[in-house]
Short mmCIF file of C-alpha atoms and ligand atoms in Angstrom, two decimals:
data_model
loop_
_atom_site.label_atom_id
_atom_site.label_comp_id
_atom_site.label_asym_id
_atom_site.label_seq_id
_atom_site.Cartn_x
_atom_site.Cartn_y
_atom_site.Cartn_z
CA MET A 15 -43.65 -42.16 11.71
CA LYS A 16 -43.33 -40.29 8.40
CA LYS A 17 -44.30 -37.06 10.19
CA ILE A 18 -41.61 -37.57 12.86
CA VAL A 19 -38.92 -38.16 10.20
CA LEU A 20 -40.03 -35.01 8.38
CA LEU A 21 -40.01 -33.02 11.63
CA ILE A 22 -36.47 -34.16 12.45
CA PHE A 23 -35.42 -33.29 8.90
CA PHE A 24 -36.79 -29.73 9.15
CA ILE A 25 -35.33 -29.15 12.64
CA SER A 26 -31.85 -30.22 11.48
CA LEU A 27 -32.20 -28.09 8.32
CA SER A 28 -33.06 -24.96 10.29
CA CYS A 29 -30.21 -25.65 12.75
CA GLN A 30 -27.83 -25.84 9.83
CA GLN A 31 -29.15 -22.61 8.35
CA ALA A 32 -28.77 -20.84 11.69
CA LYS A 33 -25.19 -22.10 11.87
CA THR A 34 -24.40 -20.82 8.38
CA VAL A 35 -25.85 -17.37 9.15
CA LYS A 36 -23.93 -17.26 12.42
CA GLU A 37 -20.71 -18.26 10.69
CA SER A 38 -21.04 -15.66 7.93
CA GLN A 39 -21.70 -12.94 10.50
CA ALA A 40 -18.85 -13.88 12.82
CA PRO A 41 -16.66 -10.82 13.35
CA THR A 42 -13.60 -10.88 11.18
CA PHE A 43 -10.86 -8.45 10.20
CA GLY A 44 -8.35 -7.93 7.44
CA ILE A 45 -5.88 -5.52 5.92
CA VAL A 46 -4.57 -4.81 2.41
CA ILE A 47 -1.75 -2.49 1.33
CA HIS A 48 -0.23 -1.26 -1.91
CA GLY A 49 3.06 0.41 -2.69
CA GLY A 50 2.21 1.70 -6.15
CA ALA A 51 1.33 0.25 -9.53
CA GLY A 52 3.14 0.69 -12.82
CA THR A 53 5.57 -0.81 -15.30
CA ILE A 54 7.03 -3.21 -12.76
CA LEU A 55 8.69 -5.94 -14.83
CA ARG A 56 10.66 -9.02 -13.79
CA ALA A 57 13.23 -8.11 -16.46
CA ASN A 58 14.02 -4.81 -14.69
CA MET A 59 14.17 -6.21 -11.17
CA THR A 60 17.16 -7.82 -9.47
CA SER A 61 16.36 -10.69 -7.13
CA GLU A 62 17.74 -8.60 -4.22
CA THR A 63 15.44 -5.65 -4.97
CA GLU A 64 12.46 -7.94 -5.41
CA ALA A 65 13.22 -9.70 -2.10
CA ALA A 66 13.61 -6.33 -0.34
CA TYR A 67 10.18 -5.19 -1.54
CA ARG A 68 8.51 -8.48 -0.59
CA LYS A 69 10.10 -8.49 2.86
CA PHE A 70 9.18 -4.88 3.45
CA LEU A 71 5.55 -5.33 2.38
CA GLY A 72 5.27 -8.32 4.73
CA GLU A 73 6.70 -6.33 7.64
CA ALA A 74 4.58 -3.24 7.01
CA ILE A 75 1.28 -5.11 6.84
CA GLN A 76 2.17 -6.99 10.02
CA VAL A 77 2.08 -3.67 11.92
CA GLY A 78 -1.56 -3.02 11.01
CA HIS A 79 -2.50 -6.66 11.41
CA SER A 80 -1.24 -6.76 15.01
CA ILE A 81 -3.32 -3.69 15.84
CA LEU A 82 -6.46 -5.24 14.35
CA LYS A 83 -5.84 -8.59 16.02
CA LYS A 84 -5.73 -6.93 19.44
CA GLY A 85 -9.09 -5.27 18.73
CA GLY A 86 -7.62 -1.93 17.61
CA THR A 87 -9.41 0.28 15.13
CA SER A 88 -9.09 0.19 11.35
CA GLN A 89 -8.14 3.88 11.55
CA GLU A 90 -5.14 3.14 13.75
CA ALA A 91 -4.13 0.16 11.61
CA VAL A 92 -4.21 2.26 8.43
CA GLU A 93 -2.32 5.19 9.99
CA LYS A 94 0.44 3.09 11.60
CA THR A 95 0.93 0.88 8.54
CA ILE A 96 1.24 3.91 6.27
CA HIS A 97 3.76 5.43 8.73
CA VAL A 98 6.03 2.44 8.14
CA MET A 99 5.76 2.91 4.38
CA GLU A 100 6.23 6.69 4.63
CA ASN A 101 9.47 6.03 6.54
CA SER A 102 10.86 3.89 3.73
CA PRO A 103 12.82 5.26 0.75
CA LEU A 104 11.41 2.38 -1.34
CA PHE A 105 8.06 4.07 -1.94
CA ASN A 106 6.90 7.38 -3.35
CA ALA A 107 5.50 8.70 -0.07
CA GLY A 108 7.08 10.51 2.88
CA LYS A 109 10.83 9.79 2.92
CA GLY A 110 10.93 8.29 -0.60
CA ALA A 111 8.77 10.95 -2.27
CA VAL A 112 9.54 11.98 -5.85
CA LEU A 113 10.68 15.50 -6.74
CA THR A 114 8.81 18.23 -8.59
CA ALA A 115 10.20 20.05 -11.64
CA ASP A 116 11.43 22.76 -9.23
CA GLU A 117 13.37 20.14 -7.23
CA THR A 118 11.03 20.46 -4.29
CA ILE A 119 8.72 18.07 -2.47
CA GLU A 120 4.93 18.32 -2.55
CA LEU A 121 3.17 15.60 -0.61
CA ASP A 122 -0.49 14.60 -0.81
CA ALA A 123 -2.50 12.31 1.48
CA SER A 124 -6.06 11.46 2.44
CA PHE A 125 -7.98 9.33 4.91
CA MET A 126 -11.61 8.23 5.20
CA HIS A 127 -13.58 6.48 7.91
CA GLY A 128 -16.26 4.03 6.79
CA ALA A 129 -18.55 4.30 9.85
CA THR A 130 -18.98 8.07 9.94
CA LEU A 131 -17.97 8.98 6.36
CA ASP A 132 -15.64 11.51 8.00
CA ALA A 133 -12.66 12.35 5.83
CA GLY A 134 -9.53 14.48 5.78
CA ALA A 135 -6.88 15.36 3.21
CA ILE A 136 -3.81 17.53 2.64
CA SER A 137 -2.05 18.43 -0.57
CA GLY A 138 1.19 20.10 -1.60
CA VAL A 139 2.81 19.96 1.84
CA LYS A 140 6.58 20.20 2.21
CA THR A 141 7.53 19.62 5.83
CA ILE A 142 5.25 16.99 7.35
CA LYS A 143 7.03 13.72 8.09
CA HIS A 144 3.82 11.71 8.09
CA PRO A 145 1.28 13.24 5.69
CA ILE A 146 -1.30 10.54 6.49
CA SER A 147 -1.43 11.78 10.10
CA ALA A 148 -1.96 15.34 8.88
CA ALA A 149 -4.92 14.13 6.79
CA ILE A 150 -6.37 12.44 9.88
CA LYS A 151 -5.83 15.62 11.94
CA VAL A 152 -7.71 17.65 9.32
CA MET A 153 -10.57 15.17 9.69
CA GLU A 154 -10.53 15.15 13.50
CA ASP A 155 -9.43 18.63 14.52
CA SER A 156 -10.51 21.05 11.83
CA PRO A 157 -13.91 21.94 10.40
CA HIS A 158 -12.58 21.14 6.92
CA VAL A 159 -11.95 18.15 4.69
CA MET A 160 -8.97 19.38 2.66
CA LEU A 161 -6.09 21.78 3.36
CA SER A 162 -3.30 22.65 0.96
CA GLY A 163 0.18 24.16 0.71
CA ALA A 164 1.77 26.32 3.41
CA GLY A 165 -1.50 26.51 5.33
CA ALA A 166 -1.63 22.73 5.63
CA ASP A 167 2.00 22.64 6.80
CA ALA A 168 1.21 25.31 9.42
CA PHE A 169 -1.90 23.43 10.56
CA ALA A 170 0.10 20.21 11.01
CA ALA A 171 2.75 22.06 13.05
CA SER A 172 0.05 23.65 15.23
CA GLN A 173 -1.31 20.15 15.91
CA GLY A 174 2.06 18.97 17.17
CA LEU A 175 2.80 16.65 14.23
CA GLU A 176 6.42 15.89 13.44
CA ILE A 177 7.93 18.54 11.14
CA VAL A 178 11.15 17.94 9.21
CA GLU A 179 13.47 20.03 7.05
CA PRO A 180 12.74 19.62 3.31
CA GLU A 181 16.19 17.94 2.99
CA TYR A 182 14.84 14.96 4.93
CA PHE A 183 12.95 13.88 1.80
CA PHE A 184 15.80 14.26 -0.71
CA THR A 185 17.12 10.84 -1.68
CA GLU A 186 19.77 10.22 -4.30
CA ARG A 187 17.45 7.86 -6.17
CA ARG A 188 14.78 10.55 -6.64
CA ILE A 189 17.33 13.26 -7.56
CA ASN A 190 18.68 10.96 -10.30
CA SER A 191 15.17 10.05 -11.47
CA LEU A 192 14.23 13.71 -11.85
CA LYS A 193 17.41 14.34 -13.86
CA ARG A 194 16.65 11.45 -16.22
CA VAL A 195 13.00 12.42 -16.65
CA LYS A 196 14.00 16.01 -17.43
CA GLU A 197 16.60 14.84 -19.95
CA ALA A 198 14.00 12.66 -21.65
CA GLU A 199 11.50 15.52 -21.64
CA ALA A 200 14.05 17.85 -23.25
CA LYS A 201 14.44 15.41 -26.15
CA GLU A 202 10.71 15.59 -26.80
CA LYS A 203 9.79 13.25 -29.65
CA LYS A 204 13.31 11.81 -30.01
CA ILE A 205 12.97 9.92 -26.74
CA SER A 206 13.95 6.23 -26.98
CA SER A 207 11.61 3.45 -25.89
CA ALA A 208 13.88 2.66 -22.91
CA GLU A 209 13.66 6.30 -21.80
CA LYS A 210 9.92 6.24 -22.31
CA GLU A 211 9.67 3.19 -20.06
CA PHE A 212 11.83 4.85 -17.41
CA VAL A 213 9.67 7.98 -17.46
CA SER A 214 6.48 5.97 -17.11
CA GLN A 215 7.99 4.03 -14.19
CA GLN A 216 8.70 7.29 -12.35
CA ARG A 217 5.06 8.19 -12.29
CA TYR A 218 4.04 5.81 -9.62
CA GLY A 219 4.87 4.40 -6.18
CA THR A 220 2.16 5.84 -3.95
CA VAL A 221 1.31 3.90 -0.80
CA GLY A 222 -2.12 2.97 0.51
CA CYS A 223 -3.82 0.85 3.12
CA VAL A 224 -7.38 -0.35 3.69
CA ALA A 225 -8.58 -2.22 6.76
CA LEU A 226 -11.60 -3.85 8.37
CA ASP A 227 -11.58 -4.07 12.17
CA LEU A 228 -13.34 -6.47 14.52
CA LYS A 229 -16.13 -3.94 15.11
CA GLY A 230 -16.92 -4.01 11.38
CA ASN A 231 -15.50 -0.56 10.69
CA LEU A 232 -13.68 0.11 7.43
CA ALA A 233 -10.98 2.73 6.83
CA ALA A 234 -8.85 3.78 3.87
CA GLY A 235 -5.74 5.93 3.54
CA THR A 236 -3.41 6.97 0.71
CA SER A 237 -0.12 8.92 0.78
CA THR A 238 2.11 10.06 -2.09
CA GLY A 239 4.70 12.41 -3.48
CA GLY A 240 2.70 12.49 -6.72
CA MET A 241 4.46 12.34 -10.07
CA THR A 242 8.15 12.96 -10.78
CA ASN A 243 8.75 16.33 -12.47
CA LYS A 244 5.25 17.61 -11.68
CA LYS A 245 4.73 21.32 -12.30
CA TRP A 246 2.41 24.15 -11.34
CA ASN A 247 1.39 22.62 -7.98
CA ARG A 248 -0.20 19.71 -9.80
CA ILE A 249 -2.46 17.62 -7.56
CA GLY A 250 -3.28 13.99 -8.31
CA ASP A 251 -6.01 11.66 -7.12
CA ALA A 252 -4.38 10.57 -3.85
CA PRO A 253 -5.69 13.45 -1.69
CA ILE A 254 -9.09 13.53 -3.40
CA ILE A 255 -11.83 11.76 -1.47
CA GLY A 256 -13.77 9.59 -3.89
CA ALA A 257 -10.93 9.41 -6.42
CA GLY A 258 -7.86 8.04 -4.60
CA THR A 259 -9.50 7.12 -1.29
CA TYR A 260 -12.97 6.13 -0.14
CA ALA A 261 -14.50 4.15 2.73
CA ASN A 262 -18.08 3.30 3.60
CA ASN A 263 -19.09 0.58 6.08
CA ALA A 264 -22.02 -0.30 3.81
CA THR A 265 -19.70 -1.26 0.96
CA CYS A 266 -15.91 -1.13 1.04
CA ALA A 267 -12.67 0.75 1.66
CA ILE A 268 -10.51 1.60 -1.36
CA SER A 269 -7.05 3.10 -1.92
CA ALA A 270 -5.84 3.79 -5.45
CA THR A 271 -2.55 4.26 -7.24
CA GLY A 272 -1.83 5.16 -10.82
CA TRP A 273 -2.07 7.96 -13.32
CA GLY A 274 -3.91 10.42 -11.10
CA GLU A 275 -5.58 12.48 -13.80
CA PHE A 276 -7.46 9.41 -15.05
CA PHE A 277 -8.33 8.32 -11.52
CA ILE A 278 -9.84 11.74 -10.81
CA ARG A 279 -11.87 11.69 -14.04
CA SER A 280 -13.13 8.16 -13.29
CA VAL A 281 -13.82 8.97 -9.59
CA VAL A 282 -12.34 5.54 -9.03
CA ALA A 283 -12.67 4.83 -5.32
CA HIS A 284 -16.24 6.07 -4.99
CA ASP A 285 -17.29 4.45 -8.24
CA ILE A 286 -16.26 1.03 -6.91
CA SER A 287 -18.32 1.67 -3.77
CA ALA A 288 -21.28 2.90 -5.86
CA LEU A 289 -21.26 -0.20 -8.07
CA MET A 290 -21.45 -2.31 -4.92
CA GLU A 291 -24.15 -0.16 -3.32
CA TYR A 292 -26.42 0.44 -6.30
CA LYS A 293 -25.79 -2.60 -8.47
CA GLY A 294 -24.92 -5.21 -5.88
CA LEU A 295 -21.56 -6.06 -7.47
CA SER A 296 -18.92 -7.85 -5.40
CA ILE A 297 -15.81 -5.86 -4.53
CA LYS A 298 -13.82 -7.86 -7.10
CA GLU A 299 -16.34 -7.26 -9.89
CA ALA A 300 -16.64 -3.57 -9.06
CA ALA A 301 -12.86 -3.01 -8.91
CA HIS A 302 -12.37 -4.92 -12.17
CA THR A 303 -15.05 -2.86 -13.96
CA VAL A 304 -13.65 0.49 -12.82
CA ILE A 305 -9.96 -0.25 -13.43
CA HIS A 306 -10.33 -2.00 -16.77
CA ASP A 307 -13.47 -0.55 -18.36
CA LYS A 308 -13.45 2.99 -16.97
CA VAL A 309 -9.81 3.97 -16.27
CA GLY A 310 -8.51 1.68 -19.04
CA GLY A 311 -11.26 2.84 -21.38
CA LEU A 312 -10.06 6.43 -21.03
CA GLY A 313 -6.45 5.40 -21.64
CA GLY A 314 -5.25 5.57 -18.03
CA ASP A 315 -3.49 2.96 -15.93
CA GLY A 316 -2.96 1.97 -12.33
CA GLY A 317 -4.63 -0.13 -9.68
CA VAL A 318 -6.55 -0.30 -6.42
CA VAL A 319 -6.64 -2.32 -3.24
CA GLY A 320 -9.92 -2.74 -1.41
CA ILE A 321 -11.64 -4.64 1.38
CA ASP A 322 -15.37 -4.99 2.00
CA HIS A 323 -17.36 -5.22 5.23
CA ARG A 324 -17.06 -9.03 5.20
CA GLY A 325 -13.30 -9.07 4.65
CA ASN A 326 -13.40 -9.92 0.92
CA VAL A 327 -10.60 -8.15 -0.88
CA ALA A 328 -9.69 -6.83 -4.32
CA MET A 329 -6.20 -6.11 -5.66
CA GLU A 330 -6.88 -5.03 -9.23
CA MET A 331 -4.59 -3.38 -11.80
CA ASN A 332 -4.19 -2.81 -15.52
CA THR A 333 -0.42 -2.27 -15.25
CA PRO A 334 2.23 -5.03 -15.39
CA GLY A 335 2.57 -4.86 -11.62
CA MET A 336 1.52 -3.41 -8.29
CA TYR A 337 3.35 -3.85 -4.99
CA ARG A 338 0.66 -5.29 -2.77
CA ALA A 339 -0.10 -7.49 0.23
CA HIS A 340 -3.12 -8.90 2.04
CA MET A 341 -3.33 -10.45 5.49
CA ASP A 342 -6.53 -12.08 6.73
CA ALA A 343 -7.79 -12.67 10.26
CA GLU A 344 -6.01 -16.04 10.45
CA GLY A 345 -2.72 -14.33 9.66
CA ASN A 346 -2.41 -15.74 6.13
CA LEU A 347 -0.08 -13.40 4.26
CA ASN A 348 -0.24 -12.90 0.50
CA VAL A 349 2.48 -10.65 -0.96
CA LYS A 350 2.55 -9.98 -4.72
CA ILE A 351 4.34 -7.72 -7.16
CA TYR A 352 3.60 -8.78 -10.73
CA LYS A 353 0.18 -8.86 -12.33
CA ASP A 354 0.49 -12.50 -13.41
CA GLU A 355 1.26 -13.87 -9.90
N1 LIG B 253 -1.80 8.52 -8.18
C1 LIG B 253 -0.63 9.27 -7.87
C2 LIG B 253 -0.73 10.63 -8.50
O1 LIG B 253 -1.23 10.74 -9.58
C3 LIG B 253 0.63 8.61 -8.31
C4 LIG B 253 0.78 7.17 -7.86
O2 LIG B 253 -0.19 6.49 -7.62
O3 LIG B 253 1.90 6.73 -7.69
O4 LIG B 253 -0.24 11.57 -7.91
#
């Protein structure tokens, strides 16, 4: 009798274990976006502006979510979601890109595929409506990983991507921002704390998207105009694979935003993946370590969004805010702006 009871106990235990394993391996999907990190404070935000950002983030992520839900690829979800953000003047990417010191536009973008570790990037382009698509074209239709300047513009045109006049990108908001940043710069050390805050706010606003599709493939993309008043063809982290963007099916997909120089020096996106791969950290632990200990330790600031191969996500920053949203397979939407939300 005792033996029979024990047998039943072990059979039910192993059934339960099988169920748990099956549940944890059930295909899932998810998507996370950011619209830049920085000195985003409640005190500087009207309720209308805040509502506009929240609404927009919710609408943009829905585009990628619908693709994933129908069984589409993480690559398509990332590209189409970033298109929506590149079309908006709210963010520092595509249409809303910031201006250089020469009052021109220089756009950077990159994309990486987690299954193949294929990657593509462009930097310093001036005429491509959707830089993220140019990065993907470099990955798919050239033997290279990164193209820059006029050559990258010409490549995108030869691939049939949409080309626009430079004027397309000039928005009043960015023209005014450049003027104010230049005025503050001219004052050098006599700059007031309000001006200092304004200048630091103009640094950011990049957009990024990471996604996990039903096949278990991860993808990451980042697109930006860089930093207001940038000079000498300065290039930030956004188009640098391993710094601003990284994806690996074995670990995670990451897109970064922040003070690019520090993100390049900390090799942020790859470092998060490496901490997961070599030290077994969770995506949250790895993102926290890199943003706070490494970037923060050097004196830099910004944030990342990430998703791992199980759909766990990280939205980590050491700035007062980061425009961000996450949508899981069940369609639960989580939109946040401030760090303390
Ligand atoms: N990381 C970008 C750069 O340094 C700026 C940003 O994230 O907004 O160009």
